Structure formats: C-alpha cells, structure tokens
Amino acid sequence: METKREFLKKMGLLAIGAVAGSQGMTTRATNSVWSMPAAQKNIGLQIYSLGRELTEDVPNGLKKIRQIGYNTIELAGYRDRKMGNIDIKEYRKMADDAGLKITGSHVNPPARKYTRDNMAEIAGFWKEAVEDHVQFGVKTLVQPSMPSIENHEDVAIVCEVFNKAGEIARSAGIKWGYHNHHMEFQRVVKEEDKNKRSNPWMPVGDVIYDLMLNGTDPKLVFFEMDVYWTVMGQNDPLEYFEKYAGRFPVLHIKDRSILGRSGMMNFENIFNKAYQNGLDEFYVELENIREGVSQFEGVKLCYDYLSQAPFVK
Ligand code: MG
C-alpha cells in the first residue's frame, strides 16, 4: 500500500501544496487536498443481516445494498439448489444488475450429526452445492453452523468431512471454510480426564475450535472467524490470528448490534492484526438490532462506521 504522501506526490499534489504554502495561502486551502473523497473501500455484507426486508423484494433490495456503498455480498439462504425460491442464474443476474459481486455464500448440509455412514452423502451434497456456486461466481463457500459434537471422535469425523468438502470445492476453484459461533469455544473432555476438576484458570479438555483448526488441512479449509461470536465465547480474536496465522482470510465483522456501539469489540486491533495475517475479505453482519431502526438503516450505519474508520483499508 502506498502512503498518502506517496499518492499525493504521484498526483503532483504535494508539490502544489508546497508552492501554495510558500505563497502564503491559508492552511485551509492546502487542507482541501486532504478532504478529497477517499477511494472507495471494499466492504462486504452478509445478506442474512437484512432478513425479510431483502427477501420481500430482492431486485430492489440488492440495489439498495449497492447504493449504501457495499460492493460485495455473501449469500445466505441457498437450499434445494435455489436461493430461497429464486433460480440461481436469475439471482446472479439480479446481483449483476445491482452492481454487486457475489463473493461468498453460507451453506449448511442437511445432516447435523456426521458419522462414518453419512459421510459420503454429505460429500454428495457439497458436490451439488459447489456446482451451483460456480454459477454464482463465488470465491468462498462457508458452512455457518456447527455439526453435533460431543467428544474427540466426533471432532475427528467433522474434520474429515470438512477436508473432503474443501477438496471438492478446491477442484472447482472455490475456497471452502467454516464460520463459528460461541459453541466452538466449548471443550470436549477425554474419557480418562472426565473425573478431573476443571476451573477457569486450568480447564480440562480441548477447545473444539482449536481441534478444528488443528485437524483440518490449511490447504483445504479456511476459517471465517465471526469476531463477535469469538468474543462471546470468551476468547480474543487476536490470539487466534497470532496462533493460527493465515487461517483467517475472511471475517465476519459483527458487534452486539450496530458496529462500534457496544464498546466490547476492538475493531481497530482486529483489523490491524487481520491485515497483517492476510485478510482478503470481510462481511458486515447485523443481528438483534436494538436501535429502533429498520435493518436497512442499521446496515447503512454499519457501513458508515467502517467507511469512516481509518483502520479499514
Ligand atoms: Mg456471523
């Protein structure tokens, strides 16, 4: 990234500023260079944030998303080889017409419990989902919900299923990832440790999220960290970025409600560290709106927060 100074120099604006300064022009005039509108940032939206306000009128809703300033979207609602009740090609065209790029999609396989018996069936599901998502033109396909996990054996099977899904997606040029909530920060305990006493400073067992990170192939599975749910799971996103550098190319940027208002999310630290570790894409997510505004208004306030935040590139 070039600095603002380098950019201005290239544009010849720094020289003008210098001359203006020497001719005794007011600082205000020189400052006008700095108040030029900033280049548009790449800010994505997880469309689940809009709920019915979008699904009631998809073509116009997508246009409204673009008008707010978002340029990419991550889908939610793919099932039975359609987006809601809309044909894939048709949905893609609506997004194209709105000037939005569909870069990602959240998809859950029908099975909640993974076993040796249904692994092949789940792989079959991902084959179809990948085929369909090639038509959407996505870069990433993400599973947003945790399968049923009670012990280490369950995690091992889940990791195997994830690796397989990643392999299927990769063969079509799509990256496959997993999105967390707070449950992934619970622990599973081995049989021999079941009687050990656990306390907050010396917990017994292994954190499911860490087992997933360690049990999946980084070439096949990435992790779309939802930073809010990580904090709700009583963990620090930065510690994970540090410990598993490169595994989090995509983030869900979420707060308790409208971004930046709860005071519980240090987005500046999160973005700084995420960029260092190769952040490629992020999506705003807004749930549980509490401000008495519409979802669209809330989604706009989230956009404004990020577009004005100096730490978002
Ligand atoms: Mg999320």
XYZ file of C-alpha atoms and ligand atoms in Angstrom:
314
model
C 0.000 0.000 0.000
C 1.300 3.413 -0.884
C 1.153 6.057 1.787
C -0.986 9.142 1.407
C 2.213 11.160 0.900
C 3.389 8.897 -1.927
C -0.041 9.040 -3.502
C -0.144 12.839 -3.405
C 3.383 13.023 -4.783
C 2.400 10.833 -7.689
C -0.582 13.044 -8.360
C 1.645 16.135 -8.217
C -0.489 17.439 -5.369
C 2.243 17.582 -2.766
C 4.235 19.984 -4.965
C 1.162 22.227 -5.366
C 0.656 22.190 -1.627
C 4.274 23.173 -1.072
C 4.039 26.067 -3.537
C 0.709 27.181 -2.098
C 2.280 27.130 1.343
C 5.224 29.239 0.235
C 2.861 31.756 -1.325
C 1.168 32.205 1.989
C -2.119 30.522 1.157
C -4.159 29.554 4.128
C -3.766 26.112 5.579
C -7.423 25.641 4.865
C -6.781 25.803 1.138
C -3.971 23.267 1.441
C -6.166 21.114 3.604
C -8.733 20.874 0.867
C -6.424 18.352 -0.764
C -6.925 16.124 2.264
C -10.652 16.374 2.224
C -10.960 14.830 -1.211
C -13.323 11.874 -1.024
C -11.375 8.771 -0.044
C -11.109 5.953 -2.554
C -13.997 3.564 -2.058
C -13.287 0.732 0.318
C -14.173 -2.841 -0.357
C -16.876 -3.568 2.190
C -18.985 -6.695 2.033
C -22.337 -7.582 3.543
C -23.725 -10.903 4.748
C -27.254 -10.575 3.355
C -28.753 -12.532 6.250
C -28.439 -9.172 8.051
C -31.451 -7.857 6.146
C -33.832 -10.740 6.662
C -37.270 -10.150 5.239
C -36.511 -6.562 4.272
C -34.426 -8.057 1.464
C -36.329 -11.244 0.630
C -39.590 -9.313 0.150
C -38.131 -7.532 -2.875
C -34.778 -8.956 -3.887
C -34.027 -6.922 -7.052
C -34.631 -3.570 -5.342
C -33.119 -4.729 -2.069
C -29.869 -5.630 -3.806
C -29.832 -2.213 -5.466
C -30.293 -0.580 -2.066
C -27.328 -2.544 -0.688
C -25.174 -1.210 -3.527
C -26.471 2.341 -3.027
C -25.411 2.234 0.631
C -21.900 1.537 -0.651
C -21.359 -2.191 -0.184
C -19.809 -3.782 -3.235
C -19.710 -7.459 -2.338
C -22.224 -9.789 -0.718
C -22.123 -13.127 0.986
C -25.285 -15.140 0.434
C -27.400 -16.967 2.983
C -30.468 -18.957 2.059
C -29.228 -21.443 -0.551
C -31.252 -24.632 -0.368
C -32.711 -27.214 -2.739
C -30.400 -25.844 -5.440
C -32.025 -22.398 -5.297
C -31.564 -19.125 -3.442
C -34.691 -19.009 -1.349
C -37.249 -19.555 -4.109
C -35.193 -17.864 -6.826
C -33.329 -19.695 -9.546
C -29.537 -19.368 -9.275
C -28.959 -17.768 -12.682
C -31.763 -15.318 -12.047
C -30.345 -14.345 -8.643
C -26.891 -13.878 -10.130
C -28.378 -11.581 -12.770
C -30.171 -9.509 -10.130
C -26.879 -9.035 -8.273
C -25.058 -8.162 -11.509
C -27.783 -5.638 -12.376
C -27.413 -4.081 -8.933
C -23.643 -3.803 -9.402
C -22.949 -6.254 -6.574
C -20.464 -9.074 -6.712
C -21.462 -12.317 -5.013
C -18.167 -13.341 -3.447
C -19.302 -15.832 -0.824
C -22.149 -17.992 0.400
C -23.238 -19.667 3.621
C -24.487 -23.201 3.183
C -25.304 -25.974 5.667
C -25.565 -29.626 4.689
C -28.849 -31.226 5.844
C -27.195 -33.610 8.340
C -26.417 -32.269 11.826
C -24.653 -35.368 13.103
C -21.759 -36.668 11.000
C -20.997 -40.374 11.064
C -18.989 -42.864 9.024
C -22.353 -43.848 7.497
C -23.431 -40.439 6.198
C -20.047 -39.005 5.180
C -20.475 -39.979 1.525
C -23.939 -38.431 1.461
C -22.608 -35.165 2.886
C -19.826 -35.141 0.276
C -22.525 -35.622 -2.387
C -24.354 -32.600 -1.019
C -21.197 -30.475 -1.280
C -20.647 -31.615 -4.869
C -24.024 -30.185 -5.856
C -23.563 -27.053 -3.769
C -20.191 -26.419 -5.397
C -21.637 -26.891 -8.893
C -24.334 -24.344 -8.108
C -21.919 -21.886 -6.560
C -19.702 -21.939 -9.616
C -22.726 -20.351 -11.314
C -22.959 -17.691 -8.615
C -19.298 -16.935 -9.254
C -18.307 -17.085 -5.560
C -14.753 -17.231 -4.257
C -15.751 -18.857 -0.983
C -18.292 -21.343 0.284
C -18.750 -21.401 4.046
C -20.553 -23.685 6.476
C -22.044 -21.412 9.145
C -23.390 -23.904 11.707
C -21.652 -26.367 13.955
C -22.411 -30.037 13.476
C -23.246 -32.003 16.606
C -20.052 -32.554 18.628
C -19.832 -34.328 21.969
C -16.363 -35.844 22.043
C -12.986 -36.058 20.306
C -14.189 -38.770 17.934
C -16.997 -36.500 16.703
C -14.473 -33.715 16.036
C -12.243 -36.113 14.096
C -15.142 -37.102 11.808
C -16.194 -33.475 11.386
C -12.647 -32.543 10.348
C -12.601 -35.368 7.837
C -15.908 -34.180 6.364
C -14.598 -30.576 6.240
C -11.404 -31.647 4.464
C -13.465 -33.554 1.917
C -15.751 -30.555 1.336
C -12.633 -28.404 0.913
C -11.228 -30.814 -1.632
C -14.468 -30.822 -3.641
C -14.637 -27.027 -3.615
C -10.977 -26.639 -4.493
C -11.354 -28.804 -7.586
C -13.838 -26.159 -8.825
C -11.626 -23.228 -7.829
C -13.648 -22.302 -4.735
C -12.256 -21.997 -1.206
C -14.205 -23.809 1.486
C -14.434 -22.505 5.026
C -16.136 -22.759 8.377
C -17.870 -19.975 10.327
C -18.021 -20.083 14.121
C -20.435 -19.030 16.816
C -19.618 -19.275 20.523
C -20.227 -23.019 20.966
C -16.978 -23.865 19.218
C -15.137 -22.491 22.254
C -16.592 -25.182 24.478
C -14.340 -28.090 25.369
C -14.536 -31.805 24.816
C -13.034 -33.996 27.507
C -11.338 -37.370 27.008
C -12.779 -40.318 28.916
C -9.697 -40.607 31.154
C -9.979 -36.929 32.157
C -13.693 -36.987 32.943
C -13.100 -37.017 36.717
C -10.541 -34.226 36.725
C -11.621 -30.994 38.308
C -11.985 -28.124 35.868
C -11.783 -24.435 36.732
C -11.484 -21.294 34.605
C -7.722 -20.940 35.046
C -6.947 -24.602 34.480
C -9.692 -26.015 32.299
C -9.855 -29.696 31.479
C -10.321 -30.814 27.891
C -9.693 -29.330 24.455
C -11.378 -26.360 22.818
C -13.405 -27.591 19.817
C -12.338 -24.638 17.641
C -8.650 -25.442 18.194
C -9.271 -29.105 17.400
C -10.958 -27.998 14.159
C -8.071 -25.677 13.256
C -5.507 -28.362 14.003
C -7.489 -31.217 12.481
C -8.168 -29.691 9.074
C -5.763 -29.188 6.187
C -4.931 -25.468 5.769
C -4.809 -26.004 2.012
C -8.410 -27.221 2.025
C -10.199 -25.464 4.875
C -10.082 -21.837 5.951
C -11.874 -20.267 8.899
C -14.210 -17.330 8.543
C -13.968 -16.017 12.059
C -17.020 -14.249 13.390
C -15.181 -11.861 15.682
C -18.243 -11.094 17.810
C -19.059 -14.739 18.498
C -15.406 -15.377 19.306
C -15.574 -12.669 21.962
C -18.904 -14.069 23.174
C -17.108 -17.417 23.504
C -14.780 -15.544 25.893
C -11.867 -15.537 23.508
C -9.689 -12.943 21.872
C -9.704 -12.907 18.061
C -6.144 -11.513 18.094
C -4.795 -14.503 19.984
C -6.251 -16.760 17.318
C -4.843 -14.629 14.470
C -1.457 -14.909 16.157
C -1.614 -18.599 16.901
C -3.081 -19.683 13.563
C -1.702 -17.049 11.204
C -3.038 -17.313 7.682
C -6.082 -19.417 8.585
C -8.480 -16.437 8.710
C -8.572 -14.805 5.248
C -12.246 -13.896 5.681
C -14.001 -12.355 8.681
C -17.485 -11.630 9.875
C -17.420 -8.132 11.297
C -20.152 -8.068 13.863
C -20.985 -6.327 17.115
C -23.817 -6.802 19.573
C -25.883 -4.607 17.284
C -24.727 -1.676 15.110
C -20.959 -1.792 14.634
C -18.828 0.118 17.091
C -21.576 0.924 19.555
C -21.296 -1.736 22.247
C -17.705 -0.862 23.160
C -16.952 -4.552 23.573
C -15.263 -5.022 20.189
C -11.834 -3.535 19.495
C -12.215 -3.354 15.735
C -9.043 -1.304 15.291
C -6.875 -4.055 16.789
C -8.847 -6.710 14.958
C -8.392 -5.095 11.532
C -4.724 -4.228 12.075
C -3.827 -7.774 13.007
C -6.093 -9.348 10.406
C -4.445 -7.321 7.607
C -1.009 -8.427 8.825
C -2.216 -12.002 8.567
C -3.555 -11.756 5.040
C -7.169 -10.633 5.365
C -8.766 -10.898 1.934
C -12.452 -10.213 2.501
C -14.835 -9.307 5.301
C -18.578 -9.137 5.660
C -20.661 -6.987 7.947
C -23.257 -8.887 9.880
C -26.074 -7.308 11.830
C -28.394 -9.301 14.062
C -30.537 -8.357 17.022
C -30.956 -4.757 16.060
C -31.830 -2.757 19.177
C -31.818 0.823 17.985
C -35.388 1.042 16.744
C -34.372 1.452 13.112
C -35.011 -0.783 10.116
C -32.487 -3.457 9.151
C -31.566 -1.437 6.064
C -30.924 1.640 8.200
C -28.852 -0.452 10.603
C -26.853 -1.949 7.754
C -26.175 1.586 6.484
C -24.963 2.718 9.932
C -22.591 -0.268 9.969
C -21.297 0.690 6.529
C -20.778 4.296 7.597
C -18.819 3.168 10.645
C -16.393 1.101 8.564
C -16.111 3.523 5.663
C -15.142 6.293 8.103
C -12.860 4.125 10.245
C -9.223 4.982 9.437
C -8.109 1.441 10.266
C -10.228 -0.123 7.493
C -8.396 -0.133 4.183
Mg -21.527 -14.417 11.600
